[in-house]
Coordinates of C-alpha atoms and ligand atoms in Angstrom, one line a residue:
M1 CA 32.7 -10.5 94.2
P2 CA 30.2 -11.8 97.0
D3 CA 26.6 -11.3 97.1
Y4 CA 26.9 -8.7 99.2
Q5 CA 22.9 -7.8 99.2
A6 CA 22.0 -11.2 100.1
I7 CA 24.9 -11.3 103.2
L8 CA 23.8 -7.7 104.4
E9 CA 20.3 -9.4 104.7
E10 CA 21.2 -12.3 106.1
I11 CA 23.5 -10.3 108.9
H12 CA 20.5 -8.3 109.7
A13 CA 18.1 -11.4 110.4
K14 CA 20.9 -12.9 112.5
V15 CA 21.5 -9.5 114.4
V16 CA 17.9 -9.3 115.0
A17 CA 17.5 -12.7 116.0
E18 CA 20.6 -12.2 118.6
R19 CA 20.0 -8.9 120.0
P20 CA 23.1 -8.4 121.5
E21 CA 22.9 -6.8 124.7
G22 CA 23.8 -3.3 125.1
R23 CA 22.6 0.0 126.3
V24 CA 22.1 3.5 124.5
A25 CA 24.8 6.0 125.7
S26 CA 22.8 8.2 128.5
Y27 CA 25.5 10.4 129.9
I28 CA 24.9 12.5 127.1
P29 CA 21.0 13.5 127.6
G30 CA 20.7 14.4 123.8
L31 CA 21.7 10.9 122.9
A32 CA 19.8 8.7 125.5
K33 CA 16.0 8.7 123.6
I34 CA 17.2 7.4 120.3
H35 CA 15.0 4.4 119.7
P36 CA 17.7 1.1 120.6
D37 CA 15.7 -1.0 118.2
L38 CA 17.3 1.1 115.2
F39 CA 19.4 -0.7 112.6
G40 CA 21.3 0.2 109.7
M41 CA 24.4 -1.0 107.4
H42 CA 25.9 0.0 104.3
L43 CA 28.5 -1.6 101.9
L44 CA 30.4 0.3 99.2
T45 CA 32.7 -1.7 97.3
A46 CA 36.1 -0.1 95.2
E47 CA 34.2 -0.5 92.1
G48 CA 31.2 1.8 93.6
E49 CA 28.6 -0.7 93.9
E50 CA 26.2 0.1 97.0
F51 CA 24.4 -2.3 99.1
S52 CA 22.3 -1.6 102.3
V53 CA 19.8 -2.8 104.9
G54 CA 17.6 -1.5 108.0
D55 CA 17.7 1.7 108.8
S56 CA 20.8 2.6 106.3
D57 CA 19.1 6.1 105.8
E58 CA 18.4 7.5 109.2
T59 CA 21.1 10.3 110.5
F60 CA 22.5 9.6 113.7
S61 CA 25.7 11.4 115.7
I62 CA 28.5 9.9 114.5
Q63 CA 30.4 11.4 117.7
S64 CA 33.6 9.9 118.1
I65 CA 33.8 8.8 114.4
T66 CA 34.5 12.2 113.5
K67 CA 37.9 11.8 115.7
V68 CA 39.3 10.0 112.1
L69 CA 38.1 12.8 109.9
L70 CA 39.8 15.8 112.4
I71 CA 43.5 13.9 112.3
S72 CA 42.7 13.4 108.3
M73 CA 42.3 17.2 107.7
V74 CA 45.2 17.9 110.3
L75 CA 47.5 15.4 108.2
S76 CA 45.8 16.8 104.7
T77 CA 47.0 20.2 105.3
Q78 CA 50.2 20.4 108.3
G79 CA 51.0 17.2 108.5
R80 CA 53.3 16.1 111.0
K81 CA 54.0 18.8 113.4
I82 CA 51.0 17.0 115.3
W83 CA 53.0 14.0 116.1
S84 CA 54.6 16.0 119.0
R85 CA 51.7 16.4 120.9
V86 CA 49.6 13.2 120.5
G87 CA 50.9 9.7 120.2
V88 CA 50.2 6.7 118.2
E89 CA 50.0 4.0 121.1
P90 CA 46.9 2.2 122.2
S91 CA 45.7 3.2 125.3
G92 CA 44.4 0.3 126.8
D93 CA 41.7 2.6 128.7
P94 CA 38.5 3.9 128.3
F95 CA 37.8 6.6 125.6
N96 CA 37.4 9.2 128.3
S97 CA 40.2 8.6 131.0
L98 CA 42.3 10.8 132.7
V99 CA 45.0 8.6 134.2
Q100 CA 47.6 8.4 131.4
L101 CA 47.8 11.8 131.2
E102 CA 49.4 12.5 134.2
H103 CA 52.0 9.9 133.7
E104 CA 52.6 10.9 130.2
R105 CA 52.8 15.0 130.9
G106 CA 49.7 16.1 129.3
I107 CA 50.6 14.5 125.8
P108 CA 47.6 11.8 125.1
R109 CA 48.2 8.3 123.6
N110 CA 46.6 8.7 120.5
P111 CA 44.3 11.1 118.2
F112 CA 41.2 8.3 118.8
I113 CA 40.7 9.0 122.7
N114 CA 38.9 12.0 124.1
S115 CA 42.2 13.7 125.1
G116 CA 44.1 12.9 121.7
A117 CA 41.3 14.4 120.0
L118 CA 40.8 17.6 122.1
V119 CA 44.5 18.0 121.3
V120 CA 43.6 17.8 117.4
C121 CA 40.9 20.1 117.9
D122 CA 43.1 22.7 119.2
F123 CA 45.6 22.0 116.5
L124 CA 43.2 23.2 114.1
M125 CA 41.8 25.9 115.9
S126 CA 45.3 27.4 115.8
L127 CA 44.9 27.4 111.8
Y128 CA 41.7 28.7 111.3
D129 CA 40.0 31.5 112.4
D130 CA 36.7 29.6 111.6
P131 CA 37.9 26.0 112.1
L132 CA 34.4 25.0 112.7
S133 CA 33.1 25.9 109.0
E134 CA 36.8 24.5 107.8
F135 CA 36.2 21.5 109.3
L136 CA 32.6 21.2 108.0
N137 CA 33.7 22.3 104.3
F138 CA 36.3 19.5 104.7
V139 CA 33.7 16.8 105.9
R140 CA 31.2 17.9 103.0
R141 CA 34.1 17.5 100.5
I142 CA 35.0 14.0 101.6
S143 CA 31.2 12.8 101.9
G144 CA 30.3 14.5 99.0
V145 CA 27.4 15.7 100.7
P146 CA 27.0 19.2 100.6
D147 CA 24.5 19.8 103.6
I148 CA 26.4 18.0 106.1
S149 CA 25.8 19.5 109.3
F150 CA 25.7 18.9 113.4
D151 CA 23.1 18.8 115.7
R152 CA 22.8 21.9 118.0
F153 CA 20.8 20.0 120.3
V154 CA 23.0 17.0 120.8
A155 CA 26.2 19.3 120.8
K156 CA 24.4 21.6 123.7
S157 CA 23.6 18.7 125.7
E158 CA 27.2 17.1 125.7
R159 CA 28.5 20.7 126.3
K160 CA 26.1 20.8 129.3
V161 CA 28.1 17.7 131.2
A162 CA 31.3 18.1 129.5
Y163 CA 33.3 17.9 133.2
R164 CA 35.3 15.2 132.4
N165 CA 36.6 16.5 128.9
L166 CA 36.8 19.9 130.3
A167 CA 39.2 18.3 133.4
M168 CA 41.6 17.1 130.5
L169 CA 41.7 20.0 128.8
N170 CA 42.6 22.0 131.8
F171 CA 45.0 19.1 132.8
M172 CA 46.5 19.7 129.2
K173 CA 46.4 23.3 129.3
D174 CA 48.7 23.3 132.5
F175 CA 51.0 20.8 130.8
G176 CA 51.3 23.4 127.6
N177 CA 49.6 20.9 125.2
I178 CA 46.5 23.4 124.5
H179 CA 47.2 26.6 123.2
N180 CA 43.9 27.9 122.5
D181 CA 41.0 29.0 125.6
I182 CA 39.6 25.9 126.8
I183 CA 36.0 26.9 126.4
A184 CA 36.3 27.5 122.7
V185 CA 38.0 24.1 122.6
I186 CA 35.3 22.4 124.0
D187 CA 32.8 24.1 122.1
F188 CA 34.6 23.1 118.9
Y189 CA 34.5 19.7 120.0
C190 CA 31.3 19.3 121.1
A191 CA 30.0 20.6 117.5
V192 CA 32.3 18.0 115.5
C193 CA 31.1 15.0 117.5
S194 CA 27.7 15.9 117.1
I195 CA 27.7 15.8 113.2
R196 CA 25.3 13.8 111.7
M197 CA 25.4 11.3 108.8
S198 CA 23.7 7.9 108.0
C199 CA 25.3 4.6 107.1
G200 CA 25.2 5.6 103.6
E201 CA 26.9 8.7 103.9
L202 CA 29.5 7.4 106.5
A203 CA 30.6 4.4 104.2
R204 CA 31.0 7.2 101.2
T205 CA 32.8 9.3 103.7
F206 CA 35.3 6.5 104.7
A207 CA 35.8 5.4 100.9
L208 CA 38.6 7.7 101.4
F209 CA 40.6 5.4 103.4
M210 CA 39.3 2.1 101.6
N211 CA 41.2 4.0 98.3
H212 CA 44.3 5.1 100.1
G213 CA 43.8 8.7 100.4
K214 CA 41.9 9.3 97.1
L215 CA 38.2 10.3 96.7
G216 CA 36.1 9.1 94.2
N217 CA 36.7 11.8 91.6
G218 CA 40.6 10.9 91.5
E219 CA 41.4 14.2 94.1
Q220 CA 44.5 12.8 96.3
I221 CA 43.4 14.2 99.6
L222 CA 45.9 12.2 102.1
S223 CA 49.2 10.9 100.6
V224 CA 48.8 7.1 100.5
R225 CA 51.3 7.1 103.3
R226 CA 49.2 9.1 105.7
A227 CA 46.1 7.1 104.7
K228 CA 48.1 3.7 105.4
R229 CA 48.8 5.7 109.2
I230 CA 45.1 6.7 109.9
N231 CA 44.0 3.0 109.1
A232 CA 46.8 1.6 111.2
L233 CA 45.5 3.7 114.1
M234 CA 41.8 2.7 113.6
L235 CA 43.3 -1.1 113.7
T236 CA 45.1 -0.5 116.8
C237 CA 43.5 2.4 118.7
G238 CA 39.8 2.5 116.9
F239 CA 37.6 0.9 119.8
Y240 CA 39.5 2.2 122.9
D241 CA 40.6 -0.7 125.3
E242 CA 38.3 -3.1 122.8
S243 CA 40.5 -2.3 119.9
G244 CA 42.2 -5.9 120.6
E245 CA 39.0 -7.5 120.8
F246 CA 37.7 -5.7 117.7
A247 CA 40.6 -6.8 115.3
F248 CA 40.5 -10.3 117.1
R249 CA 36.7 -10.8 116.0
V250 CA 36.4 -8.5 113.3
G251 CA 39.8 -7.7 111.8
L252 CA 39.2 -4.2 110.2
P253 CA 40.7 -0.7 110.7
G254 CA 37.5 0.9 111.8
K255 CA 36.2 3.6 114.4
S256 CA 33.1 3.4 116.7
G257 CA 31.1 6.4 118.2
V258 CA 28.8 6.1 121.2
G259 CA 26.0 7.2 118.9
G260 CA 25.9 3.4 118.0
G261 CA 27.8 4.0 114.7
I262 CA 30.9 2.2 113.1
A263 CA 32.7 2.9 110.3
A264 CA 35.5 0.2 108.9
V265 CA 37.3 -0.3 105.4
N266 CA 38.9 -3.3 104.0
P267 CA 41.5 -1.3 101.8
G268 CA 41.4 -1.6 98.3
K269 CA 38.0 -3.7 98.7
Y270 CA 34.9 -1.9 100.5
S271 CA 33.9 0.9 103.0
V272 CA 31.0 -0.2 105.5
A273 CA 29.1 1.6 107.7
V274 CA 27.0 0.2 110.6
W275 CA 24.4 1.7 113.3
S276 CA 22.6 0.1 116.3
P277 CA 22.1 2.5 119.2
P278 CA 22.9 0.2 122.3
L279 CA 26.6 0.3 123.5
N280 CA 28.5 -2.8 125.1
E281 CA 30.3 -2.0 128.0
K282 CA 33.2 -0.8 126.5
G283 CA 31.2 1.8 124.5
N284 CA 30.9 0.3 121.0
S285 CA 27.9 -0.8 119.1
A286 CA 26.9 -3.9 120.6
A287 CA 25.0 -5.2 117.2
G288 CA 27.5 -3.2 115.2
C289 CA 30.3 -5.0 116.3
L290 CA 28.5 -8.5 116.0
A291 CA 27.5 -7.4 112.5
L292 CA 30.9 -6.6 111.4
E293 CA 32.4 -10.1 112.7
L294 CA 29.6 -11.7 110.6
L295 CA 30.6 -10.0 107.6
T296 CA 34.4 -10.5 107.6
D297 CA 33.5 -14.2 108.5
I298 CA 30.8 -15.0 105.9
T299 CA 32.9 -13.2 103.3
G300 CA 36.2 -14.1 104.2
T301 CA 37.2 -10.5 104.1
S302 CA 39.1 -9.2 107.1
I303 CA 42.5 -8.2 106.2
F304 CA 44.3 -10.9 107.7
Ligands
LIG401 N1 31.7 13.5 122.4 C1 32.0 11.9 123.0 C2 32.6 11.9 124.3 O1 33.3 13.0 124.3 C3 32.4 11.3 122.1 C4 33.1 9.5 122.9 C5 32.4 8.6 121.9 O2 32.0 8.5 121.0 O3 33.4 7.2 122.1 O4 32.4 11.6 125.3

């Protein structure tokens, strides 16, 4: 096995020296105040060994990484009905784009762009009386962390300026693809995006996708087939209109969030999470992308 601890330290030193250019997300006021120099990385192997560097124990807003957990919850319960309401193709557009929705009659391209995740939220809302508690319990079960919760301040601050996501909801409601009250859907969405986790917690949560749908205790949460599909979606759609570039440079299924986090897996080998708040122009953590590129280059462990 590679000496992952030494490799993470080497990556940390290189990222600090290179300081790739980026800006902390400011369109959600609650995210704007985060210190740009924070950096953490945590890697968990399939054998259960854990390695970390930097601020890997600090919790941060996972934002869009939550979208992987939302679709996982749907697939772990209701399964395939969701696919008549959201597609599985990369969008090639920014995460908050409205343009494709009109052409495609209110059916979002995939569950990892905002419109797609809003439909998945709506789907969960039709299943449960208290979808937020159900979802938090699902995340607690997968992560093994009983007190995972969301940041009310960040949720409120996103909710205040959620004009574009509300526009998408209105649009999709008009096409008949949102079944619940749009205000209730946006409140649920903003809460689940503001869940806080550390790199360690995130890497342990994503072990589900490294382990082909199985938890550490052997419980099969997702079938092998569904876990495969989620990994395929992460590879093709996990980084918005930079998904091709991420596959090209890093070569791992993964998902980013505008809080600066990225979770990625090499199925059967490791689960890794990295966090650095400044984002590149596509909305992905600039140092996070570099760190994962260095990881797969140094260890020769992309999936390709
Ligand atoms: N909550 C964010 C939004 O809807 C998520 C975006 C992201 O992390 O990419 O804008």
